[in-house]
Structures are given as structure tokens and as C-alpha cells.
Short mmCIF file of C-alpha atoms in Angstrom, two decimals:
data_model
loop_
_atom_site.label_atom_id
_atom_site.label_comp_id
_atom_site.label_asym_id
_atom_site.label_seq_id
_atom_site.Cartn_x
_atom_site.Cartn_y
_atom_site.Cartn_z
CA MET G 18 -42.70 87.27 7.86
CA GLN G 19 -41.45 88.52 4.45
CA ARG G 20 -42.42 86.60 1.43
CA PRO G 21 -39.61 86.17 -0.98
CA GLY G 22 -39.85 88.13 -4.35
CA ASN G 23 -40.30 86.77 -8.00
CA ALA G 24 -36.52 87.32 -8.75
CA GLN G 25 -35.61 85.65 -5.59
CA LEU G 26 -37.85 82.74 -6.57
CA LYS G 27 -36.51 82.43 -10.15
CA ARG G 28 -33.06 82.45 -8.72
CA THR G 29 -33.72 79.74 -6.45
CA LYS G 30 -35.32 77.76 -9.01
CA LYS G 31 -32.41 78.24 -11.57
CA GLU G 32 -29.92 77.12 -8.53
CA VAL G 33 -32.04 74.12 -8.14
CA GLY G 34 -32.18 73.15 -11.82
CA THR G 35 -28.34 73.84 -12.18
CA SER G 36 -27.68 71.51 -9.24
CA GLU G 37 -29.85 68.58 -10.59
CA LYS G 38 -28.14 69.23 -14.03
CA TYR G 39 -24.76 68.92 -12.79
CA GLY G 40 -25.74 66.10 -10.62
CA ARG G 41 -27.16 63.98 -13.74
CA VAL G 42 -23.79 64.72 -15.49
CA GLY G 43 -21.83 63.54 -12.60
CA ILE G 44 -23.93 60.18 -12.81
CA ILE G 45 -23.27 59.88 -16.49
CA VAL G 46 -19.62 60.69 -16.18
CA GLY G 47 -19.33 58.38 -13.09
CA GLY G 48 -20.91 55.66 -15.04
CA ILE G 49 -18.52 56.02 -17.98
CA PHE G 50 -15.84 56.06 -15.89
CA LEU G 51 -16.78 52.88 -14.00
CA VAL G 52 -17.29 51.25 -17.40
CA GLY G 53 -14.05 52.20 -18.79
CA VAL G 54 -12.49 50.91 -15.46
CA PHE G 55 -14.30 47.41 -16.05
CA LEU G 56 -13.32 47.42 -19.67
CA ILE G 57 -9.57 47.99 -18.77
CA VAL G 58 -9.55 45.35 -16.36
CA ARG G 59 -11.31 42.89 -18.43
CA LEU G 60 -8.65 43.93 -21.40
CA TYR G 61 -6.04 42.93 -18.53
CA PHE G 62 -7.38 39.92 -17.95
CA ILE G 63 -7.66 38.67 -21.62
CA GLN G 64 -4.37 39.95 -22.75
CA VAL G 65 -2.40 39.35 -19.67
CA VAL G 66 -3.57 37.00 -17.37
CA SER G 67 -5.40 34.95 -19.86
CA HIS G 68 -3.08 35.42 -22.74
CA ASP G 69 -1.99 31.72 -23.34
CA LYS G 70 -5.50 30.47 -23.16
CA TRP G 71 -6.86 32.98 -25.92
CA VAL G 72 -3.71 32.42 -28.02
CA ALA G 73 -4.54 28.67 -27.85
CA ILE G 74 -8.06 29.09 -28.85
CA ALA G 75 -7.06 31.52 -31.82
CA GLU G 76 -4.37 29.00 -33.10
CA ASN G 77 -6.95 26.37 -32.91
CA GLN G 78 -9.49 27.98 -35.05
CA HIS G 79 -6.71 28.83 -37.81
CA ASN G 80 -4.59 25.82 -37.47
CA ALA G 81 -5.13 21.77 -37.70
CA PHE G 82 -3.09 19.49 -35.15
CA GLN G 83 -2.56 16.02 -35.43
CA GLU G 84 -0.74 13.79 -32.98
CA LEU G 85 2.30 11.68 -34.08
CA SER G 86 2.54 8.73 -31.83
CA ALA G 87 5.73 7.26 -30.73
CA ASP G 88 6.88 3.63 -30.83
CA ARG G 89 6.65 2.16 -27.23
CA GLY G 90 9.99 0.54 -26.28
CA GLU G 91 10.39 -3.10 -26.34
CA ILE G 92 11.32 -5.59 -23.59
CA TYR G 93 13.74 -8.43 -24.04
CA ILE G 94 15.30 -11.24 -22.00
CA HIS G 95 18.57 -13.06 -22.42
CA ASP G 96 18.59 -16.12 -24.64
CA GLY G 97 22.25 -17.45 -24.53
CA GLU G 98 24.18 -15.00 -26.46
CA ASP G 99 21.07 -13.52 -28.10
CA ARG G 100 18.19 -11.48 -27.04
CA TYR G 101 14.64 -13.01 -26.81
CA PRO G 102 11.49 -10.65 -27.12
CA LEU G 103 8.93 -10.51 -24.73
CA ALA G 104 7.06 -7.37 -25.48
CA VAL G 105 7.22 -5.90 -28.92
CA ASN G 106 4.97 -3.67 -31.13
CA ARG G 107 3.33 -5.31 -33.98
CA GLU G 108 1.06 -3.87 -36.68
CA TYR G 109 -2.53 -5.13 -37.29
CA GLN G 110 -4.95 -4.11 -39.87
CA MET G 111 -8.52 -2.73 -39.05
CA VAL G 112 -11.38 -3.06 -41.48
CA TYR G 113 -13.77 0.04 -41.49
CA ALA G 114 -16.42 1.59 -43.69
CA SER G 115 -17.44 4.62 -45.30
CA PRO G 116 -21.28 4.08 -45.33
CA LYS G 117 -22.02 6.66 -47.92
CA ASP G 118 -19.55 4.97 -50.58
CA VAL G 119 -21.04 1.46 -49.71
CA VAL G 120 -23.35 0.45 -52.71
CA GLU G 121 -24.49 -3.11 -51.76
CA LYS G 122 -24.94 -2.64 -48.12
CA ASP G 123 -27.02 -5.97 -47.69
CA ARG G 124 -24.39 -7.96 -49.55
CA ALA G 125 -21.58 -6.24 -47.86
CA ALA G 126 -23.11 -6.83 -44.34
CA LEU G 127 -23.71 -10.63 -45.02
CA GLU G 128 -20.21 -11.00 -46.53
CA LEU G 129 -18.26 -9.19 -43.80
CA ALA G 130 -20.39 -11.07 -41.09
CA ARG G 131 -19.48 -14.47 -42.84
CA ILE G 132 -15.55 -13.62 -42.99
CA LEU G 133 -15.13 -12.18 -39.52
CA GLY G 134 -17.66 -14.21 -37.44
CA LEU G 135 -19.93 -10.94 -36.74
CA ASP G 136 -23.57 -10.29 -36.51
CA ALA G 137 -24.58 -9.20 -39.85
CA GLY G 138 -27.43 -6.96 -38.37
CA VAL G 139 -24.92 -5.06 -36.42
CA ILE G 140 -22.75 -4.36 -39.48
CA LYS G 141 -25.89 -3.37 -41.34
CA ASN G 142 -26.72 -0.98 -38.75
CA LYS G 143 -23.33 0.84 -39.18
CA LEU G 144 -23.78 0.84 -42.91
CA ASP G 145 -27.05 2.55 -42.59
CA ARG G 146 -25.07 5.92 -41.29
CA PRO G 147 -24.60 7.87 -44.44
CA ASN G 148 -23.56 10.98 -42.50
CA ASP G 149 -21.04 9.04 -40.67
CA PRO G 150 -17.70 8.52 -42.68
CA PHE G 151 -16.14 6.20 -40.48
CA GLU G 152 -17.41 3.15 -38.90
CA ILE G 153 -15.19 0.50 -37.42
CA ILE G 154 -16.04 -2.99 -38.52
CA LYS G 155 -13.46 -5.22 -36.77
CA LYS G 156 -9.69 -4.82 -35.80
CA ARG G 157 -6.90 -7.04 -35.43
CA LEU G 158 -7.59 -8.92 -38.65
CA ASN G 159 -5.70 -11.83 -39.57
CA ASP G 160 -4.11 -12.51 -42.98
CA GLU G 161 -6.59 -14.79 -44.10
CA GLU G 162 -9.55 -12.27 -42.98
CA ILE G 163 -7.64 -9.65 -44.93
CA ALA G 164 -7.46 -11.64 -48.17
CA ARG G 165 -10.89 -12.81 -48.09
CA ILE G 166 -12.34 -9.23 -47.63
CA ASN G 167 -10.06 -7.98 -50.59
CA GLU G 168 -11.45 -10.83 -52.77
CA LEU G 169 -14.79 -9.13 -52.27
CA GLY G 170 -13.88 -5.88 -53.89
CA LEU G 171 -16.62 -4.04 -51.77
CA LYS G 172 -16.63 -0.30 -52.46
CA GLY G 173 -16.57 1.65 -49.28
CA ILE G 174 -14.71 -0.90 -47.35
CA ALA G 175 -11.11 -0.39 -46.46
CA PHE G 176 -8.29 -1.18 -43.91
CA LEU G 177 -6.24 1.00 -41.51
CA PRO G 178 -3.09 -0.32 -40.04
CA GLU G 179 -2.86 0.08 -36.15
CA LYS G 180 0.08 -0.76 -33.97
CA TYR G 181 -0.71 -3.27 -30.84
CA ARG G 182 1.34 -4.35 -27.96
CA TYR G 183 2.10 -7.87 -28.66
CA TYR G 184 3.75 -10.46 -26.29
CA PRO G 185 5.27 -13.40 -28.53
CA ALA G 186 6.09 -15.56 -25.63
CA GLY G 187 2.63 -15.49 -24.23
CA GLU G 188 2.51 -16.42 -20.46
CA LEU G 189 6.26 -16.55 -20.28
CA ALA G 190 7.44 -14.22 -17.40
CA SER G 191 3.69 -12.59 -17.77
CA GLN G 192 3.80 -11.43 -14.09
CA VAL G 193 7.09 -9.88 -14.39
CA ILE G 194 6.15 -8.01 -18.06
CA GLY G 195 2.74 -7.00 -17.07
CA PHE G 196 0.82 -5.42 -20.13
CA ALA G 197 0.11 -2.21 -21.65
CA SER G 198 -3.40 -1.08 -22.31
CA LEU G 199 -4.74 1.61 -24.80
CA ARG G 200 -5.80 4.75 -23.05
CA GLU G 201 -6.78 8.37 -24.18
CA ASN G 202 -3.23 9.53 -23.91
CA GLY G 203 -1.81 6.45 -26.03
CA ARG G 204 -0.61 2.91 -24.37
CA VAL G 205 0.02 2.92 -20.70
CA GLY G 206 1.60 0.12 -18.99
CA GLY G 207 -0.32 -1.84 -16.25
CA TYR G 208 1.36 -3.78 -14.03
CA GLY G 209 4.94 -5.33 -14.15
CA ILE G 210 7.67 -3.93 -16.06
CA GLU G 211 5.29 -2.27 -18.54
CA SER G 212 4.08 -0.07 -15.72
CA SER G 213 7.19 0.42 -13.39
CA LYS G 214 9.20 1.61 -16.39
CA ASP G 215 6.33 3.20 -18.56
CA GLY G 216 8.13 6.57 -18.44
CA ILE G 217 11.01 5.02 -20.47
CA LEU G 218 8.99 2.80 -22.51
CA ARG G 219 6.58 5.40 -23.67
CA GLY G 220 8.47 8.06 -25.28
CA GLU G 221 6.96 11.45 -26.51
CA THR G 222 4.53 11.89 -28.84
CA GLY G 223 5.10 14.34 -31.76
CA THR G 224 2.85 16.84 -33.50
CA VAL G 225 2.09 18.17 -37.11
CA SER G 226 0.38 21.42 -37.37
CA GLN G 227 -0.54 23.58 -40.66
CA GLU G 228 -3.26 26.19 -41.37
CA LYS G 229 -6.88 25.38 -42.24
CA ASP G 230 -9.57 26.70 -44.06
CA ALA G 231 -13.10 27.21 -42.95
CA ALA G 232 -13.93 23.68 -43.82
CA GLY G 233 -11.18 22.32 -41.63
CA ARG G 234 -9.17 21.31 -44.77
CA TRP G 235 -5.21 21.88 -44.70
CA LEU G 236 -4.20 24.65 -46.78
CA PRO G 237 -1.69 23.15 -49.12
CA LEU G 238 0.62 26.23 -49.55
CA SER G 239 0.70 27.10 -45.70
CA ASP G 240 3.70 26.20 -43.78
CA ARG G 241 3.61 22.74 -41.94
CA LEU G 242 5.29 22.53 -38.39
CA ILE G 243 6.12 19.12 -37.60
CA VAL G 244 7.55 17.90 -34.14
CA SER G 245 8.88 14.75 -34.41
CA PRO G 246 7.86 11.74 -31.91
CA LYS G 247 10.59 10.43 -29.62
CA ASN G 248 10.34 6.64 -29.57
CA GLY G 249 10.46 4.81 -26.09
CA GLU G 250 13.87 3.18 -25.06
CA SER G 251 14.03 -0.76 -25.20
CA LEU G 252 14.83 -2.71 -22.14
CA LEU G 253 17.11 -5.60 -21.57
CA LEU G 254 16.21 -7.66 -18.53
CA THR G 255 18.69 -10.17 -16.63
CA ILE G 256 16.12 -12.95 -17.03
CA ASP G 257 17.46 -16.09 -18.68
CA ARG G 258 14.71 -17.51 -20.99
CA VAL G 259 15.65 -21.12 -20.71
CA ILE G 260 15.93 -20.75 -16.75
CA GLN G 261 12.46 -18.92 -16.60
CA TYR G 262 10.91 -21.59 -18.67
CA GLU G 263 12.28 -24.36 -16.57
CA THR G 264 11.28 -22.52 -13.18
CA GLU G 265 7.65 -21.95 -14.53
CA LYS G 266 7.23 -25.72 -15.55
CA ILE G 267 8.56 -26.76 -12.23
CA LEU G 268 6.08 -24.39 -10.36
CA LYS G 269 3.09 -25.51 -12.42
CA ASP G 270 3.91 -29.23 -11.93
CA SER G 271 4.41 -28.83 -8.09
CA VAL G 272 1.14 -26.82 -7.78
CA GLU G 273 -0.94 -29.68 -9.67
CA ARG G 274 0.84 -32.47 -7.93
CA TYR G 275 0.29 -31.11 -4.45
CA GLU G 276 -3.11 -29.07 -5.17
CA ALA G 277 -1.46 -25.86 -4.00
CA ASP G 278 -3.24 -22.56 -4.88
CA SER G 279 -0.10 -20.94 -6.00
CA ALA G 280 3.79 -21.16 -5.88
CA SER G 281 6.66 -18.70 -6.79
CA ALA G 282 10.29 -19.03 -7.10
CA ILE G 283 13.34 -16.43 -7.85
CA VAL G 284 16.55 -17.77 -9.28
CA MET G 285 19.40 -15.38 -8.74
CA ASP G 286 23.27 -15.44 -9.86
CA PRO G 287 25.07 -15.46 -6.38
CA LYS G 288 28.11 -13.82 -7.93
CA THR G 289 26.19 -10.89 -9.54
CA GLY G 290 22.73 -10.77 -7.66
CA ASN G 291 21.15 -10.73 -11.08
CA ILE G 292 17.75 -12.17 -11.18
CA LEU G 293 18.06 -15.02 -13.60
CA SER G 294 14.36 -16.12 -12.98
CA MET G 295 11.27 -14.68 -11.18
CA ALA G 296 8.24 -16.99 -11.70
CA SER G 297 4.62 -17.54 -10.15
CA PHE G 298 1.94 -19.57 -10.81
CA PRO G 299 -0.85 -19.39 -11.79
CA GLN G 300 0.13 -17.02 -14.89
CA PHE G 301 -1.96 -15.06 -17.50
CA ASP G 302 -1.57 -14.26 -21.26
CA PRO G 303 -0.91 -10.57 -21.53
CA ASN G 304 -2.10 -10.76 -25.34
CA ASN G 305 -5.32 -11.54 -23.69
CA TYR G 306 -5.69 -9.83 -20.30
CA SER G 307 -9.04 -8.38 -20.90
CA GLU G 308 -10.44 -12.14 -20.71
CA GLU G 309 -9.15 -12.69 -16.95
CA GLU G 310 -11.92 -12.46 -14.42
CA ASP G 311 -9.39 -12.64 -11.42
CA TYR G 312 -7.47 -9.33 -11.54
CA SER G 313 -5.07 -10.91 -8.78
CA VAL G 314 -3.31 -12.83 -11.29
CA PHE G 315 -1.95 -9.55 -12.76
CA LEU G 316 0.13 -9.25 -9.75
CA ASN G 317 3.54 -10.44 -9.23
CA PRO G 318 3.41 -12.30 -5.95
CA VAL G 319 7.37 -12.20 -5.40
CA VAL G 320 7.25 -8.34 -5.22
CA SER G 321 3.71 -7.21 -4.75
CA MET G 322 2.55 -9.36 -1.80
CA THR G 323 3.58 -9.87 1.89
CA TYR G 324 4.27 -13.33 3.44
CA GLU G 325 6.16 -14.34 6.69
CA PRO G 326 9.83 -14.49 6.28
CA GLY G 327 10.13 -17.73 7.95
CA SER G 328 13.36 -19.82 6.94
CA VAL G 329 14.56 -16.98 4.53
CA MET G 330 16.11 -15.48 7.76
CA LYS G 331 18.23 -18.51 8.62
CA PRO G 332 21.11 -17.49 6.11
CA ILE G 333 21.15 -14.15 7.22
CA VAL G 334 21.68 -15.24 11.01
CA MET G 335 24.18 -17.54 10.00
CA ALA G 336 26.16 -15.22 7.93
CA MET G 337 26.09 -12.91 10.88
CA GLY G 338 27.45 -15.61 13.22
CA ILE G 339 30.22 -16.32 10.75
CA GLU G 340 31.21 -12.83 10.56
CA GLU G 341 31.57 -12.32 14.32
CA GLY G 342 33.42 -15.69 14.48
CA LYS G 343 30.83 -17.14 16.70
CA VAL G 344 30.48 -20.32 14.43
CA SER G 345 32.32 -21.78 11.31
CA PRO G 346 30.92 -23.74 8.41
CA THR G 347 31.78 -26.96 10.43
CA THR G 348 30.14 -25.94 13.75
CA GLU G 349 27.49 -28.41 14.78
CA PHE G 350 24.36 -27.62 16.95
CA VAL G 351 22.08 -30.07 18.42
CA ASP G 352 18.60 -28.99 19.04
CA THR G 353 17.20 -30.82 21.87
CA GLY G 354 13.69 -29.25 21.51
CA SER G 355 13.84 -27.58 24.79
CA GLU G 356 13.81 -23.73 25.73
CA SER G 357 16.75 -24.21 28.11
#
């Protein structure tokens, strides 16, 4: 067998080295190509697919937003020629503390506890949080509480107005009206008209936005964009206040007299079909709905509960008979009690 010469060996080694060199270059080029493809795909997803998301993040870093709440529509019923309010918006004052500004913390805690009927230790614990700029002490203050706190002249104690849903008639037509409770997205209707017409009553929140600095403070010379809130629409029900009151009074007296569990009644205008009264007993006070233990009292039995129709069908059957000419208003029928 003939052995290869030195020249041939050198040529073979050179070819192998060149092949390995090009192989490594190919791997590097392929890797760069794959990285480039990955970056292009990633940029596509960021700039096209997720464009709105990243724009929102960028705007949130540079702009300060604040929601402007809309006034909830009010609910009225008829009172003769006038309207009688059953659900309105009412402004209350909330007292809060800025702990770092409160100088006499012990005195402030004792005085506030005495006026507001709260535990002094709980208030003192809130005042001992210097890094917290806002600590709520109590909401929905009455005029006397506000006046007495103002007389103290406590530094770091202030008031803030808040709007609440108020039901001036208390229990009147409570199961018809329902109530509105505070949620993360504002006041939301729970039960009754407050729930079924929530979309009409709630309205639309507005916003105000403006550029902010690194500390989160609004820049005074920057443009401020305001989208005004749209207040909810008010409703006027067909219910008559006097008839509703008398119906509820009769139901209450009847339940107590006959020791019944509950009672319901409807009064309707036969000419128009308007509901003049829709009442049930027992009732609840929507101003204090959170104190109720039996949530079933929130339901309006007239429209929310099932029952056997019974004698309700009798006028329907009679109307059909009159329409078909089978009977007249003077027709007599003797019930013998037998099936034949």
C-alpha cells in the first residue's frame, strides 16, 4: 500500500482546518440570524400586538390620573302634584388625621374618642403612624360632632366631604327601591330599582389627567385633560306616597293581628295599569341595610318569589267567559259541591 506524501498530508490538514473554520463561522452566523429573528418577532409583539398595553404603561409613568365621580340619579314617587324623594344623594363629612401633623396625640385621641363614641386606644394607634399621611377616624359625622371637633382646634385633624346614598322616607317602599352599596367601581345598586335600573342611575365617571414629575406631583405648566362625568338619570315611579303608606300600614297591622309571617299587596290603577302601591311586610331601612341579619328581607316578594296563583285566576276565567258570550255579569252559578 502506498503511503501519502508530506504534501498530500499538508493539503488534507489544510482542507480539514478550512472546513472546521467555515463550520464555526456558519454556527456563529446562524446564531446571529436566530437572535435577529427573535428580536424582530419580539419587537413586533411589543410595537404591534401589545402596543396599547405599553403605551398605557408609559402614559401612567408620565401622567397622573384621577377619577371624577358622577352623581347617581335620584328616585322619586308621586305625592299629589309634587314629587316625593325616596333615594337621594347626601353629602356627609368624614374626619381624618394626618399623623405627622398631630402634635398632642394623647389629647387628640381622648377628645376624639369622647366626641365620636370610639375607643381612644384605636384612635391613638392610628395617630402613631407618622409615615401614613391619611388615617380615617370616622365617616358620616353629624353636625354636632363636626362643631365639637372644630372647637378643639386640633392640628392635623381635618374633614373631607363624601357623598352617600340617603333614603329620606326610611322603610317606605324599601323593597321596591332596594339600596346602593359602595364597591371598588363606585356605588352599585343592590336589589330593587337601585339594582334593576343601575345602568341608568349610575351615570359615567369622568377623568382628569396631567403630566407629573418623578415624585408624582402634577406639573403646573403642563396641559390638563378633563373628561367631565355624566351624571345618572333620575327616575319617577308611578307609586303614590299616600297609597303606599296606607297599604304598608294595613299590611303591618294585619300581620301583627293574625300573627302571620308576612304579607304583600299591590294597588293598581284599573284604567292605566299603573302601580300605585307595591308593599310587603316585614320591611327594612335601606339607610342601615348592613345591620340586617336576614338578607331575605331585601327581596321584593311581589316580583321575586313564587306562589300558587289560586284565586288570582278567577277574574281571568270570568273575563274569558264574558268575551266568549258564555256568561254575563248577571249569570248565576250554584256550586253543589259535587263533581257531576
